[in-house]
């Protein structure tokens, strides 16, 4: 909604400046994999989504195209003499190791990332209810049958207190939402959501992080257990 992130080149640059593989190896003990989809590990994931590997050279090229092509005496990246400084809202101190890695990567190219720790309640108030943020930590859980309308339909973009926190307005997504609402065949639903997934991934409105390639299940074998396992995507429910 607001500069500098109303420019897709800036959004993509910030995505390319996050070294997910480094964080996964050094902080996450190599137990996760980079996420390139809003439906990672599910049938709805579009395999053609951009992979967004760490690439500071390409990021700087995109920033320069967007006008951020000068540095001040402190080495900060500027446009028209104004340094590129961003406030990042987060709610979990446990995430600070990976956030500081990202903060340092941005600092190396001249971008200042100010980390602001909030309570969960304040985070929801500022991000979801009031839309008062530049960058923020977000998370959401998967469901057996996703509904793109409640996430990204343009009718929600200018309203507070809903899931379309970044203000997505895309006529293609709106059309696909209408098509999806009338689709009952699972193949059609998968096809539609894969299209939505690809559109969203190429809007770069969020930096997708990582996910576990498996699901851990704890159980107590007191009375015996049924054959088989719980599927990761709950496809059989």
mmCIF file of C-alpha atoms in Angstrom:
data_model
loop_
_atom_site.group_PDB
_atom_site.id
_atom_site.type_symbol
_atom_site.label_atom_id
_atom_site.label_comp_id
_atom_site.label_asym_id
_atom_site.label_seq_id
_atom_site.Cartn_x
_atom_site.Cartn_y
_atom_site.Cartn_z
ATOM 1 C CA UNK A 1 0.000 0.000 0.000
ATOM 2 C CA UNK A 2 2.797 2.452 0.883
ATOM 3 C CA UNK A 3 6.276 3.288 -0.402
ATOM 4 C CA UNK A 4 8.688 1.699 -0.846
ATOM 5 C CA UNK A 5 6.791 -1.599 -1.020
ATOM 6 C CA UNK A 6 4.198 -0.365 -3.494
ATOM 7 C CA UNK A 7 6.975 -0.999 -6.051
ATOM 8 C CA UNK A 8 7.203 -4.684 -6.969
ATOM 9 C CA UNK A 9 10.910 -4.301 -7.721
ATOM 10 C CA UNK A 10 11.577 -3.331 -4.117
ATOM 11 C CA UNK A 11 9.453 -6.199 -2.829
ATOM 12 C CA UNK A 12 11.305 -8.706 -4.991
ATOM 13 C CA UNK A 13 14.669 -7.242 -3.957
ATOM 14 C CA UNK A 14 13.882 -7.735 -0.277
ATOM 15 C CA UNK A 15 12.916 -11.327 -1.085
ATOM 16 C CA UNK A 16 16.219 -11.980 -2.846
ATOM 17 C CA UNK A 17 18.174 -10.570 0.108
ATOM 18 C CA UNK A 18 16.959 -13.285 2.488
ATOM 19 C CA UNK A 19 19.418 -16.196 2.530
ATOM 20 C CA UNK A 20 16.996 -18.941 3.502
ATOM 21 C CA UNK A 21 19.460 -21.765 2.888
ATOM 22 C CA UNK A 22 21.992 -20.173 5.234
ATOM 23 C CA UNK A 23 19.377 -19.732 7.955
ATOM 24 C CA UNK A 24 18.073 -23.283 7.536
ATOM 25 C CA UNK A 25 21.603 -24.710 7.771
ATOM 26 C CA UNK A 26 22.904 -22.522 10.608
ATOM 27 C CA UNK A 27 19.814 -21.872 12.732
ATOM 28 C CA UNK A 28 17.220 -24.491 11.814
ATOM 29 C CA UNK A 29 19.657 -27.469 11.973
ATOM 30 C CA UNK A 30 18.944 -28.315 8.337
ATOM 31 C CA UNK A 31 15.528 -29.705 9.222
ATOM 32 C CA UNK A 32 13.471 -27.452 6.957
ATOM 33 C CA UNK A 33 13.258 -26.668 3.247
ATOM 34 C CA UNK A 34 12.634 -23.324 1.523
ATOM 35 C CA UNK A 35 8.968 -22.579 0.851
ATOM 36 C CA UNK A 36 8.056 -21.309 -2.615
ATOM 37 C CA UNK A 37 4.290 -21.668 -2.379
ATOM 38 C CA UNK A 38 1.371 -20.542 -0.255
ATOM 39 C CA UNK A 39 0.312 -24.209 -0.286
ATOM 40 C CA UNK A 40 3.669 -25.861 0.326
ATOM 41 C CA UNK A 41 3.551 -29.645 0.357
ATOM 42 C CA UNK A 42 -0.065 -29.765 -0.819
ATOM 43 C CA UNK A 43 -1.602 -30.628 -4.200
ATOM 44 C CA UNK A 44 -2.357 -26.931 -4.735
ATOM 45 C CA UNK A 45 1.330 -25.949 -4.851
ATOM 46 C CA UNK A 46 2.380 -24.590 -8.247
ATOM 47 C CA UNK A 47 5.760 -26.085 -9.228
ATOM 48 C CA UNK A 48 6.447 -23.164 -11.586
ATOM 49 C CA UNK A 49 6.596 -20.555 -8.806
ATOM 50 C CA UNK A 50 9.821 -18.509 -8.580
ATOM 51 C CA UNK A 51 12.438 -20.075 -6.285
ATOM 52 C CA UNK A 52 13.786 -16.741 -4.977
ATOM 53 C CA UNK A 53 17.265 -17.952 -4.086
ATOM 54 C CA UNK A 54 19.579 -15.499 -2.302
ATOM 55 C CA UNK A 55 20.921 -13.082 -4.923
ATOM 56 C CA UNK A 56 22.152 -9.695 -3.619
ATOM 57 C CA UNK A 57 23.470 -8.655 -7.036
ATOM 58 C CA UNK A 58 20.064 -9.046 -8.658
ATOM 59 C CA UNK A 59 18.458 -7.353 -5.639
ATOM 60 C CA UNK A 60 20.702 -4.306 -6.007
ATOM 61 C CA UNK A 61 19.906 -4.149 -9.717
ATOM 62 C CA UNK A 62 16.179 -4.098 -8.971
ATOM 63 C CA UNK A 63 16.610 -1.458 -6.271
ATOM 64 C CA UNK A 64 18.628 0.709 -8.658
ATOM 65 C CA UNK A 65 15.847 0.442 -11.245
ATOM 66 C CA UNK A 66 13.433 1.628 -8.544
ATOM 67 C CA UNK A 67 15.615 4.685 -7.883
ATOM 68 C CA UNK A 68 17.615 3.417 -4.899
ATOM 69 C CA UNK A 69 20.963 3.832 -6.606
ATOM 70 C CA UNK A 70 23.052 6.135 -4.379
ATOM 71 C CA UNK A 71 24.796 5.844 -1.011
ATOM 72 C CA UNK A 72 25.275 8.518 1.621
ATOM 73 C CA UNK A 73 28.394 9.119 3.736
ATOM 74 C CA UNK A 74 27.289 6.338 6.108
ATOM 75 C CA UNK A 75 27.014 3.815 3.304
ATOM 76 C CA UNK A 76 23.213 3.771 3.404
ATOM 77 C CA UNK A 77 21.295 3.174 0.200
ATOM 78 C CA UNK A 78 19.348 6.299 -0.751
ATOM 79 C CA UNK A 79 16.871 7.693 -3.252
ATOM 80 C CA UNK A 80 16.805 11.469 -3.638
ATOM 81 C CA UNK A 81 18.953 11.690 -0.535
ATOM 82 C CA UNK A 82 16.565 9.693 1.676
ATOM 83 C CA UNK A 83 17.988 6.461 3.164
ATOM 84 C CA UNK A 84 16.124 3.177 2.826
ATOM 85 C CA UNK A 85 15.018 2.326 6.374
ATOM 86 C CA UNK A 86 12.341 -0.220 7.238
ATOM 87 C CA UNK A 87 10.644 -1.154 10.512
ATOM 88 C CA UNK A 88 10.014 -4.869 10.952
ATOM 89 C CA UNK A 89 7.385 -5.991 13.477
ATOM 90 C CA UNK A 90 7.845 -9.400 15.075
ATOM 91 C CA UNK A 91 6.411 -11.176 18.092
ATOM 92 C CA UNK A 92 8.707 -14.065 18.989
ATOM 93 C CA UNK A 93 12.161 -13.604 20.495
ATOM 94 C CA UNK A 94 12.988 -17.130 19.403
ATOM 95 C CA UNK A 95 13.035 -15.808 15.818
ATOM 96 C CA UNK A 96 15.735 -13.213 16.496
ATOM 97 C CA UNK A 97 18.690 -15.354 15.271
ATOM 98 C CA UNK A 98 17.263 -15.590 11.749
ATOM 99 C CA UNK A 99 15.992 -12.007 11.821
ATOM 100 C CA UNK A 100 19.429 -10.672 12.694
ATOM 101 C CA UNK A 101 20.946 -12.681 9.825
ATOM 102 C CA UNK A 102 18.486 -10.971 7.498
ATOM 103 C CA UNK A 103 19.157 -7.614 9.142
ATOM 104 C CA UNK A 104 22.898 -8.026 8.528
ATOM 105 C CA UNK A 105 22.390 -9.039 4.889
ATOM 106 C CA UNK A 106 20.357 -5.870 4.341
ATOM 107 C CA UNK A 107 22.941 -3.754 6.145
ATOM 108 C CA UNK A 108 25.670 -5.009 3.794
ATOM 109 C CA UNK A 109 23.832 -3.493 0.812
ATOM 110 C CA UNK A 110 22.981 -0.290 2.662
ATOM 111 C CA UNK A 111 19.457 -0.999 3.969
ATOM 112 C CA UNK A 112 18.550 -0.391 7.605
ATOM 113 C CA UNK A 113 16.112 -2.876 9.132
ATOM 114 C CA UNK A 114 14.846 -1.820 12.553
ATOM 115 C CA UNK A 115 13.463 -4.788 14.496
ATOM 116 C CA UNK A 116 10.529 -4.052 16.818
ATOM 117 C CA UNK A 117 9.362 -6.741 19.238
ATOM 118 C CA UNK A 118 5.628 -6.672 20.020
ATOM 119 C CA UNK A 119 3.146 -8.755 21.918
ATOM 120 C CA UNK A 120 0.858 -10.967 19.842
ATOM 121 C CA UNK A 121 -2.100 -8.732 20.665
ATOM 122 C CA UNK A 122 -0.328 -5.549 19.529
ATOM 123 C CA UNK A 123 0.915 -7.268 16.386
ATOM 124 C CA UNK A 124 -2.630 -8.281 15.427
ATOM 125 C CA UNK A 125 -3.914 -4.790 16.184
ATOM 126 C CA UNK A 126 -1.321 -3.011 14.034
ATOM 127 C CA UNK A 127 -1.089 -5.482 11.148
ATOM 128 C CA UNK A 128 -4.523 -7.082 10.800
ATOM 129 C CA UNK A 129 -6.866 -4.551 12.397
ATOM 130 C CA UNK A 130 -5.251 -1.236 11.436
ATOM 131 C CA UNK A 131 -2.762 -1.978 8.614
ATOM 132 C CA UNK A 132 -0.098 0.174 10.303
ATOM 133 C CA UNK A 133 3.125 -1.559 9.306
ATOM 134 C CA UNK A 134 5.906 -1.684 6.733
ATOM 135 C CA UNK A 135 7.087 -5.266 7.239
ATOM 136 C CA UNK A 136 5.682 -7.749 9.720
ATOM 137 C CA UNK A 137 6.019 -11.355 10.761
ATOM 138 C CA UNK A 138 2.980 -13.393 9.757
ATOM 139 C CA UNK A 139 2.027 -17.036 9.900
ATOM 140 C CA UNK A 140 -1.012 -19.071 8.981
ATOM 141 C CA UNK A 141 -2.023 -22.706 9.096
ATOM 142 C CA UNK A 142 -3.133 -24.971 6.306
ATOM 143 C CA UNK A 143 -6.673 -26.251 5.928
ATOM 144 C CA UNK A 144 -7.982 -29.200 3.879
ATOM 145 C CA UNK A 145 -9.897 -26.922 1.501
ATOM 146 C CA UNK A 146 -8.371 -23.414 1.208
ATOM 147 C CA UNK A 147 -10.521 -20.422 0.290
ATOM 148 C CA UNK A 148 -8.611 -17.793 -1.714
ATOM 149 C CA UNK A 149 -11.490 -15.317 -1.471
ATOM 150 C CA UNK A 150 -11.010 -14.690 2.251
ATOM 151 C CA UNK A 151 -7.275 -14.229 1.715
ATOM 152 C CA UNK A 152 -6.809 -12.148 -1.423
ATOM 153 C CA UNK A 153 -10.063 -10.919 -2.957
ATOM 154 C CA UNK A 154 -9.898 -7.222 -3.838
ATOM 155 C CA UNK A 155 -13.140 -6.515 -1.967
ATOM 156 C CA UNK A 156 -11.155 -6.950 1.269
ATOM 157 C CA UNK A 157 -8.121 -4.902 0.270
ATOM 158 C CA UNK A 158 -9.299 -1.560 1.667
ATOM 159 C CA UNK A 159 -11.038 -2.962 4.725
ATOM 160 C CA UNK A 160 -9.424 -3.578 8.103
ATOM 161 C CA UNK A 161 -9.587 -6.725 10.206
ATOM 162 C CA UNK A 162 -9.341 -9.412 7.540
ATOM 163 C CA UNK A 163 -6.683 -11.663 6.018
ATOM 164 C CA UNK A 164 -5.861 -9.467 3.008
ATOM 165 C CA UNK A 165 -3.337 -7.548 5.086
ATOM 166 C CA UNK A 166 -1.150 -6.433 2.175
ATOM 167 C CA UNK A 167 -4.012 -5.016 0.125
ATOM 168 C CA UNK A 168 -3.891 -7.414 -2.828
ATOM 169 C CA UNK A 169 -6.010 -6.209 -5.739
ATOM 170 C CA UNK A 170 -5.746 -8.407 -8.789
ATOM 171 C CA UNK A 171 -8.620 -8.921 -11.251
ATOM 172 C CA UNK A 172 -7.241 -12.321 -12.237
ATOM 173 C CA UNK A 173 -7.450 -13.515 -8.624
ATOM 174 C CA UNK A 174 -10.981 -12.126 -8.288
ATOM 175 C CA UNK A 175 -12.055 -14.047 -11.391
ATOM 176 C CA UNK A 176 -10.426 -17.238 -10.143
ATOM 177 C CA UNK A 177 -12.130 -16.837 -6.765
ATOM 178 C CA UNK A 178 -15.506 -16.751 -8.485
ATOM 179 C CA UNK A 179 -14.595 -19.792 -10.549
ATOM 180 C CA UNK A 180 -13.324 -21.635 -7.476
ATOM 181 C CA UNK A 181 -16.533 -21.002 -5.523
ATOM 182 C CA UNK A 182 -18.475 -22.913 -8.183
ATOM 183 C CA UNK A 183 -15.974 -25.732 -8.678
ATOM 184 C CA UNK A 184 -16.802 -29.061 -7.060
ATOM 185 C CA UNK A 185 -14.451 -31.351 -8.961
ATOM 186 C CA UNK A 186 -11.170 -31.685 -7.058
ATOM 187 C CA UNK A 187 -9.117 -31.480 -10.257
ATOM 188 C CA UNK A 188 -10.685 -28.113 -11.062
ATOM 189 C CA UNK A 189 -10.075 -26.826 -7.548
ATOM 190 C CA UNK A 190 -6.418 -27.839 -7.728
ATOM 191 C CA UNK A 191 -6.023 -26.216 -11.148
ATOM 192 C CA UNK A 192 -7.550 -22.938 -9.950
ATOM 193 C CA UNK A 193 -5.578 -22.740 -6.734
ATOM 194 C CA UNK A 194 -2.340 -23.452 -8.569
ATOM 195 C CA UNK A 195 -3.055 -20.436 -10.754
ATOM 196 C CA UNK A 196 -3.781 -18.293 -7.687
ATOM 197 C CA UNK A 197 -0.619 -19.587 -6.034
ATOM 198 C CA UNK A 198 1.498 -18.584 -9.009
ATOM 199 C CA UNK A 199 -0.029 -15.112 -9.246
ATOM 200 C CA UNK A 200 0.559 -14.491 -5.550
ATOM 201 C CA UNK A 201 4.108 -15.825 -5.650
ATOM 202 C CA UNK A 202 4.944 -13.422 -8.480
ATOM 203 C CA UNK A 203 3.415 -10.426 -6.677
ATOM 204 C CA UNK A 204 6.138 -10.754 -4.008
ATOM 205 C CA UNK A 205 3.870 -9.264 -1.374
ATOM 206 C CA UNK A 206 5.338 -11.685 1.167
ATOM 207 C CA UNK A 207 8.706 -13.321 1.668
ATOM 208 C CA UNK A 208 7.988 -17.015 1.934
ATOM 209 C CA UNK A 209 10.264 -18.714 4.452
ATOM 210 C CA UNK A 210 10.513 -22.461 5.094
ATOM 211 C CA UNK A 211 8.483 -25.478 6.066
ATOM 212 C CA UNK A 212 9.128 -28.959 7.370
ATOM 213 C CA UNK A 213 9.212 -31.696 4.700
ATOM 214 C CA UNK A 214 7.391 -34.039 7.058
ATOM 215 C CA UNK A 215 4.904 -34.119 9.925
ATOM 216 C CA UNK A 216 5.841 -35.371 13.390
ATOM 217 C CA UNK A 217 3.175 -37.347 15.215
ATOM 218 C CA UNK A 218 3.289 -38.308 18.889
ATOM 219 C CA UNK A 219 1.024 -41.114 20.080
ATOM 220 C CA UNK A 220 0.574 -43.462 23.004
ATOM 221 C CA UNK A 221 0.253 -47.075 21.978
ATOM 222 C CA UNK A 222 -1.864 -48.036 24.980
ATOM 223 C CA UNK A 223 -4.744 -49.856 23.303
ATOM 224 C CA UNK A 224 -3.176 -50.493 19.903
ATOM 225 C CA UNK A 225 -3.096 -48.277 16.811
ATOM 226 C CA UNK A 226 -4.806 -48.470 13.413
ATOM 227 C CA UNK A 227 -2.903 -49.321 10.280
ATOM 228 C CA UNK A 228 -1.407 -46.455 8.262
ATOM 229 C CA UNK A 229 -0.395 -42.913 9.151
ATOM 230 C CA UNK A 230 -1.971 -39.477 9.181
ATOM 231 C CA UNK A 231 -1.282 -37.865 5.773
ATOM 232 C CA UNK A 232 0.540 -34.547 5.779
ATOM 233 C CA UNK A 233 -2.115 -32.721 3.772
ATOM 234 C CA UNK A 234 -5.112 -34.474 5.335
ATOM 235 C CA UNK A 235 -6.091 -35.498 1.811
ATOM 236 C CA UNK A 236 -8.266 -38.393 2.976
ATOM 237 C CA UNK A 237 -10.337 -36.444 5.500
#
